[in-house]
Amino acid sequence: MVSGGVDTVAAASLAADTQVTPTMIRIQDVCVEYQQKGKESKKVLNSINLDVRAGEFVSLVGQTGCGKSTLLRLVLGEEMPTNGKVLVEDGLRGQPDRHCGYVPQKYSLFPDRTVLQNITFGQEVTEVGFFGRALPSRRALRKEFQAQALDYLRRMGLRESDASKYPHQLSGGMQQRVAIAQALIMRPKILLMDEAFSALDPGTRTGMQRLIKELWRETQTTILFVTHNSREAVTLSTRVIALGRPSGSDDGAGIVLDLAVPENANEQTIADLIRRVETDTFTDGIL
Ligand SMILES: Nc1ncnc2c1ncn2[C@@H]1O[C@H](COP(=O)(O)OP(=O)(O)OP(=O)(O)O)[C@@H](O)[C@H]1O
Ligand SMILES: [Mg+2]
């Protein structure tokens, strides 16, 4: 399922399992190259082959600039690969749709909408439509969306009184939690989270980690989760993928580790896996 230089034991067990669980995301021989004005083009991703099964919680790690966000944007359909294919539910990825939730690395809230309006925006557009807002039959639906949005707001640890605030009145960490609520309320089949917890203080971060794991268990959403925190990657996910490239190479990053995380791993196993991720991802000479 993955290209050379990766954990073959994990890859072999995945191959066996795919017979029962369908593949949700297939990344096939993907390369990404960016054209640069007056310079040689820049290779970012090189020959990425990766299958993600429905219901997997996959963390993506790797040094800064190795192409993690680029990979998420390919799965979202916001960007196309230079070579290769990205298939989602066996269809070729063309453009973003409501089945794919996305929490980008940079805050993306609408500055002129309140917190509540930001959270309900996706549902309003897909279920009510821009012109249906005033129809009496739609008013009940909008009320329902608002009730759901308030529920998500509370689950994110924000107050009901924050609902009427505008993004600029919130801290970075609060804005990030609104962005997470905005993605979750759509109940996407696939959830892409790009360093979604990085702006949070340690206590809030632990709370959000617990919440996302709970939601994942409840909904069996397929999650791709980018993080720089190897403990977070190992304790949250079912599988850790590390991107990297040989030092000095201009070939773009490939997959250097594909590690299955056993369910209910004990502290010793977790510590061993973290060491493995850190050695393979962050050691000089690998990146
Ligand atoms: N549209 C673009 N045009 C040119 N270069 C780009 C473009 N988008 C990304 N890059 C370059 O591609 C490389 C990978 O970027 P990307 O944002 O995917 O890395 P990343 O692994 O997410 O890094 P970080 O951990 O810092 O978020 C970087 O060198 C970046 O400058
Ligand atoms: Mg990034």
Short mmCIF file of C-alpha atoms in Angstrom, two decimals, residues 1-194:
data_model
loop_
_atom_site.label_atom_id
_atom_site.label_comp_id
_atom_site.label_asym_id
_atom_site.label_seq_id
_atom_site.Cartn_x
_atom_site.Cartn_y
_atom_site.Cartn_z
CA MET A 1 0.00 0.00 0.00
CA VAL A 2 2.94 2.31 0.56
CA SER A 3 6.10 2.90 -1.35
CA GLY A 4 9.58 1.69 -0.39
CA GLY A 5 11.40 2.49 2.82
CA VAL A 6 8.40 2.10 5.11
CA ASP A 7 7.27 -0.21 7.87
CA THR A 8 6.51 -3.34 5.88
CA VAL A 9 4.90 -5.17 8.82
CA ALA A 10 2.27 -2.45 9.18
CA ALA A 11 1.78 -2.31 5.42
CA ALA A 12 1.28 -6.08 5.17
CA SER A 13 -1.35 -6.17 7.91
CA LEU A 14 -3.19 -3.30 6.23
CA ALA A 15 -3.22 -5.20 2.94
CA ALA A 16 -4.94 -8.12 4.68
CA ASP A 17 -7.52 -5.88 6.35
CA THR A 18 -8.56 -4.00 3.22
CA GLN A 19 -10.56 -7.07 2.22
CA VAL A 20 -13.11 -6.24 4.91
CA THR A 21 -12.98 -2.45 5.14
CA PRO A 22 -13.37 -0.34 2.01
CA THR A 23 -10.70 2.11 0.98
CA MET A 24 -11.87 5.68 1.53
CA ILE A 25 -8.85 7.57 0.15
CA ARG A 26 -6.38 6.26 -2.43
CA ILE A 27 -3.31 8.31 -3.23
CA GLN A 28 -1.63 6.78 -6.25
CA ASP A 29 1.88 7.67 -7.48
CA VAL A 30 1.31 11.29 -6.54
CA CYS A 31 3.91 13.95 -7.25
CA VAL A 32 3.53 17.67 -6.67
CA GLU A 33 5.80 20.24 -8.21
CA TYR A 34 5.39 24.00 -7.97
CA GLN A 35 6.54 26.31 -10.74
CA GLN A 36 8.66 29.18 -9.45
CA LYS A 37 9.18 32.42 -11.36
CA GLY A 38 12.65 32.55 -12.91
CA LYS A 39 13.77 29.45 -10.99
CA GLU A 40 13.70 25.70 -11.40
CA SER A 41 10.37 24.15 -10.33
CA LYS A 42 10.21 22.91 -6.76
CA LYS A 43 9.39 19.26 -6.07
CA VAL A 44 7.36 18.95 -2.88
CA LEU A 45 5.87 15.43 -2.93
CA ASN A 46 7.43 12.47 -4.72
CA SER A 47 5.75 9.16 -5.55
CA ILE A 48 3.29 9.06 -2.70
CA ASN A 49 1.25 5.86 -2.53
CA LEU A 50 -1.18 5.60 0.33
CA ASP A 51 -4.52 3.89 0.97
CA VAL A 52 -6.65 5.01 3.87
CA ARG A 53 -9.50 2.72 4.85
CA ALA A 54 -12.91 3.94 5.96
CA GLY A 55 -12.86 4.71 9.68
CA GLU A 56 -9.10 4.99 10.05
CA PHE A 57 -7.65 7.83 12.13
CA VAL A 58 -4.37 8.65 10.39
CA SER A 59 -1.86 11.16 11.74
CA LEU A 60 0.56 12.80 9.32
CA VAL A 61 3.86 13.98 10.72
CA GLY A 62 7.05 15.38 9.21
CA GLN A 63 9.33 18.36 9.39
CA THR A 64 8.09 21.79 8.48
CA GLY A 65 7.81 22.33 4.72
CA CYS A 66 7.75 18.61 3.85
CA GLY A 67 4.31 18.80 2.23
CA LYS A 68 1.75 17.73 4.87
CA SER A 69 -0.65 20.60 4.15
CA THR A 70 -0.18 20.06 0.43
CA LEU A 71 -1.22 16.43 0.84
CA LEU A 72 -4.37 17.45 2.74
CA ARG A 73 -5.29 19.97 0.04
CA LEU A 74 -4.99 17.22 -2.59
CA VAL A 75 -7.42 15.02 -0.63
CA LEU A 76 -9.75 18.00 -0.19
CA GLY A 77 -9.69 18.58 -3.95
CA GLU A 78 -8.49 22.14 -3.57
CA GLU A 79 -5.32 21.31 -5.45
CA MET A 80 -4.48 18.80 -8.21
CA PRO A 81 -1.32 16.67 -8.29
CA THR A 82 1.28 17.29 -10.99
CA ASN A 83 1.33 13.51 -11.57
CA GLY A 84 -0.67 10.62 -10.20
CA LYS A 85 -4.22 10.34 -8.88
CA VAL A 86 -6.16 11.06 -5.72
CA LEU A 87 -9.31 8.96 -5.40
CA VAL A 88 -11.91 9.49 -2.70
CA GLU A 89 -14.50 6.72 -2.32
CA ASP A 90 -13.13 5.47 -5.64
CA GLY A 91 -14.05 8.65 -7.50
CA LEU A 92 -11.36 10.91 -8.87
CA ARG A 93 -10.98 13.98 -6.63
CA GLY A 94 -12.20 17.00 -8.56
CA GLN A 95 -13.26 19.68 -6.12
CA PRO A 96 -14.13 20.12 -2.44
CA ASP A 97 -17.55 18.84 -1.35
CA ARG A 98 -19.57 18.65 1.85
CA HIS A 99 -18.48 15.08 2.58
CA CYS A 100 -14.99 16.34 3.30
CA GLY A 101 -14.58 18.54 6.37
CA TYR A 102 -11.45 20.69 6.56
CA VAL A 103 -9.88 22.58 9.42
CA PRO A 104 -7.05 24.52 7.75
CA GLN A 105 -3.76 25.44 9.36
CA LYS A 106 -4.64 29.13 9.24
CA TYR A 107 -7.87 30.42 10.69
CA SER A 108 -10.52 30.63 8.06
CA LEU A 109 -13.56 32.15 9.73
CA PHE A 110 -15.74 34.71 7.97
CA PRO A 111 -14.83 37.98 9.71
CA ASP A 112 -18.22 39.59 9.10
CA ARG A 113 -20.25 36.70 10.54
CA THR A 114 -20.85 35.91 14.17
CA VAL A 115 -19.56 32.71 15.74
CA LEU A 116 -23.02 31.13 15.40
CA GLN A 117 -23.33 32.22 11.76
CA ASN A 118 -19.87 30.86 11.05
CA ILE A 119 -20.76 27.46 12.49
CA THR A 120 -24.09 27.17 10.67
CA PHE A 121 -22.78 28.54 7.36
CA GLY A 122 -22.12 25.14 5.70
CA GLN A 123 -25.54 23.77 6.60
CA GLU A 124 -27.27 26.97 5.49
CA VAL A 125 -25.65 26.83 2.08
CA THR A 126 -26.18 23.12 1.46
CA GLU A 127 -29.61 22.65 3.07
CA VAL A 128 -31.36 26.00 2.88
CA GLY A 129 -29.64 27.78 -0.01
CA PHE A 130 -28.99 31.48 -0.25
CA PHE A 131 -32.52 32.26 -1.44
CA GLY A 132 -34.44 29.97 0.88
CA ARG A 133 -33.64 31.81 4.07
CA ALA A 134 -36.85 33.81 4.24
CA LEU A 135 -39.23 30.93 3.48
CA PRO A 136 -41.34 29.96 6.54
CA SER A 137 -40.72 26.26 5.89
CA ARG A 138 -37.00 26.88 6.19
CA ARG A 139 -37.22 28.84 9.43
CA ALA A 140 -37.69 25.70 11.53
CA LEU A 141 -34.70 24.13 9.84
CA ARG A 142 -32.54 27.17 10.58
CA LYS A 143 -33.63 27.07 14.23
CA GLU A 144 -32.56 23.43 14.32
CA PHE A 145 -29.13 24.33 12.84
CA GLN A 146 -28.70 27.06 15.44
CA ALA A 147 -29.54 24.64 18.26
CA GLN A 148 -26.99 22.16 16.89
CA ALA A 149 -24.39 24.93 16.54
CA LEU A 150 -24.87 25.94 20.19
CA ASP A 151 -24.45 22.32 21.19
CA TYR A 152 -21.14 22.07 19.28
CA LEU A 153 -20.05 25.40 20.75
CA ARG A 154 -20.54 24.01 24.26
CA ARG A 155 -18.77 20.76 23.38
CA MET A 156 -15.81 22.85 22.21
CA GLY A 157 -15.70 24.42 25.67
CA LEU A 158 -16.97 27.82 24.51
CA ARG A 159 -19.80 29.76 26.14
CA GLU A 160 -23.24 30.44 24.73
CA SER A 161 -22.44 34.15 25.12
CA ASP A 162 -19.62 33.69 22.56
CA ALA A 163 -22.19 32.80 19.89
CA SER A 164 -22.95 36.43 19.05
CA LYS A 165 -19.31 37.54 18.99
CA TYR A 166 -17.31 38.16 15.83
CA PRO A 167 -14.03 36.30 15.15
CA HIS A 168 -11.85 39.34 15.94
CA GLN A 169 -13.33 39.36 19.46
CA LEU A 170 -11.99 35.84 20.13
CA SER A 171 -8.52 34.57 20.98
CA GLY A 172 -6.66 32.42 18.43
CA GLY A 173 -7.45 29.23 20.32
CA MET A 174 -11.15 30.13 20.51
CA GLN A 175 -11.25 30.85 16.78
CA GLN A 176 -9.62 27.51 16.14
CA ARG A 177 -12.33 25.74 18.15
CA VAL A 178 -15.03 27.55 16.16
CA ALA A 179 -13.33 26.35 12.95
CA ILE A 180 -13.39 22.78 14.31
CA ALA A 181 -17.10 23.09 15.20
CA GLN A 182 -17.75 24.47 11.69
CA ALA A 183 -16.25 21.31 10.16
CA LEU A 184 -17.79 18.81 12.63
CA ILE A 185 -21.36 20.07 12.36
CA MET A 186 -21.44 18.95 8.72
CA ARG A 187 -20.84 15.35 9.88
CA PRO A 188 -18.33 14.75 7.09
CA LYS A 189 -17.31 11.26 6.00
CA ILE A 190 -13.73 12.48 5.88
CA LEU A 191 -12.24 15.01 8.25
CA LEU A 192 -8.98 16.76 7.39
CA MET A 193 -7.37 18.59 10.30
CA ASP A 194 -4.20 20.60 9.76
#
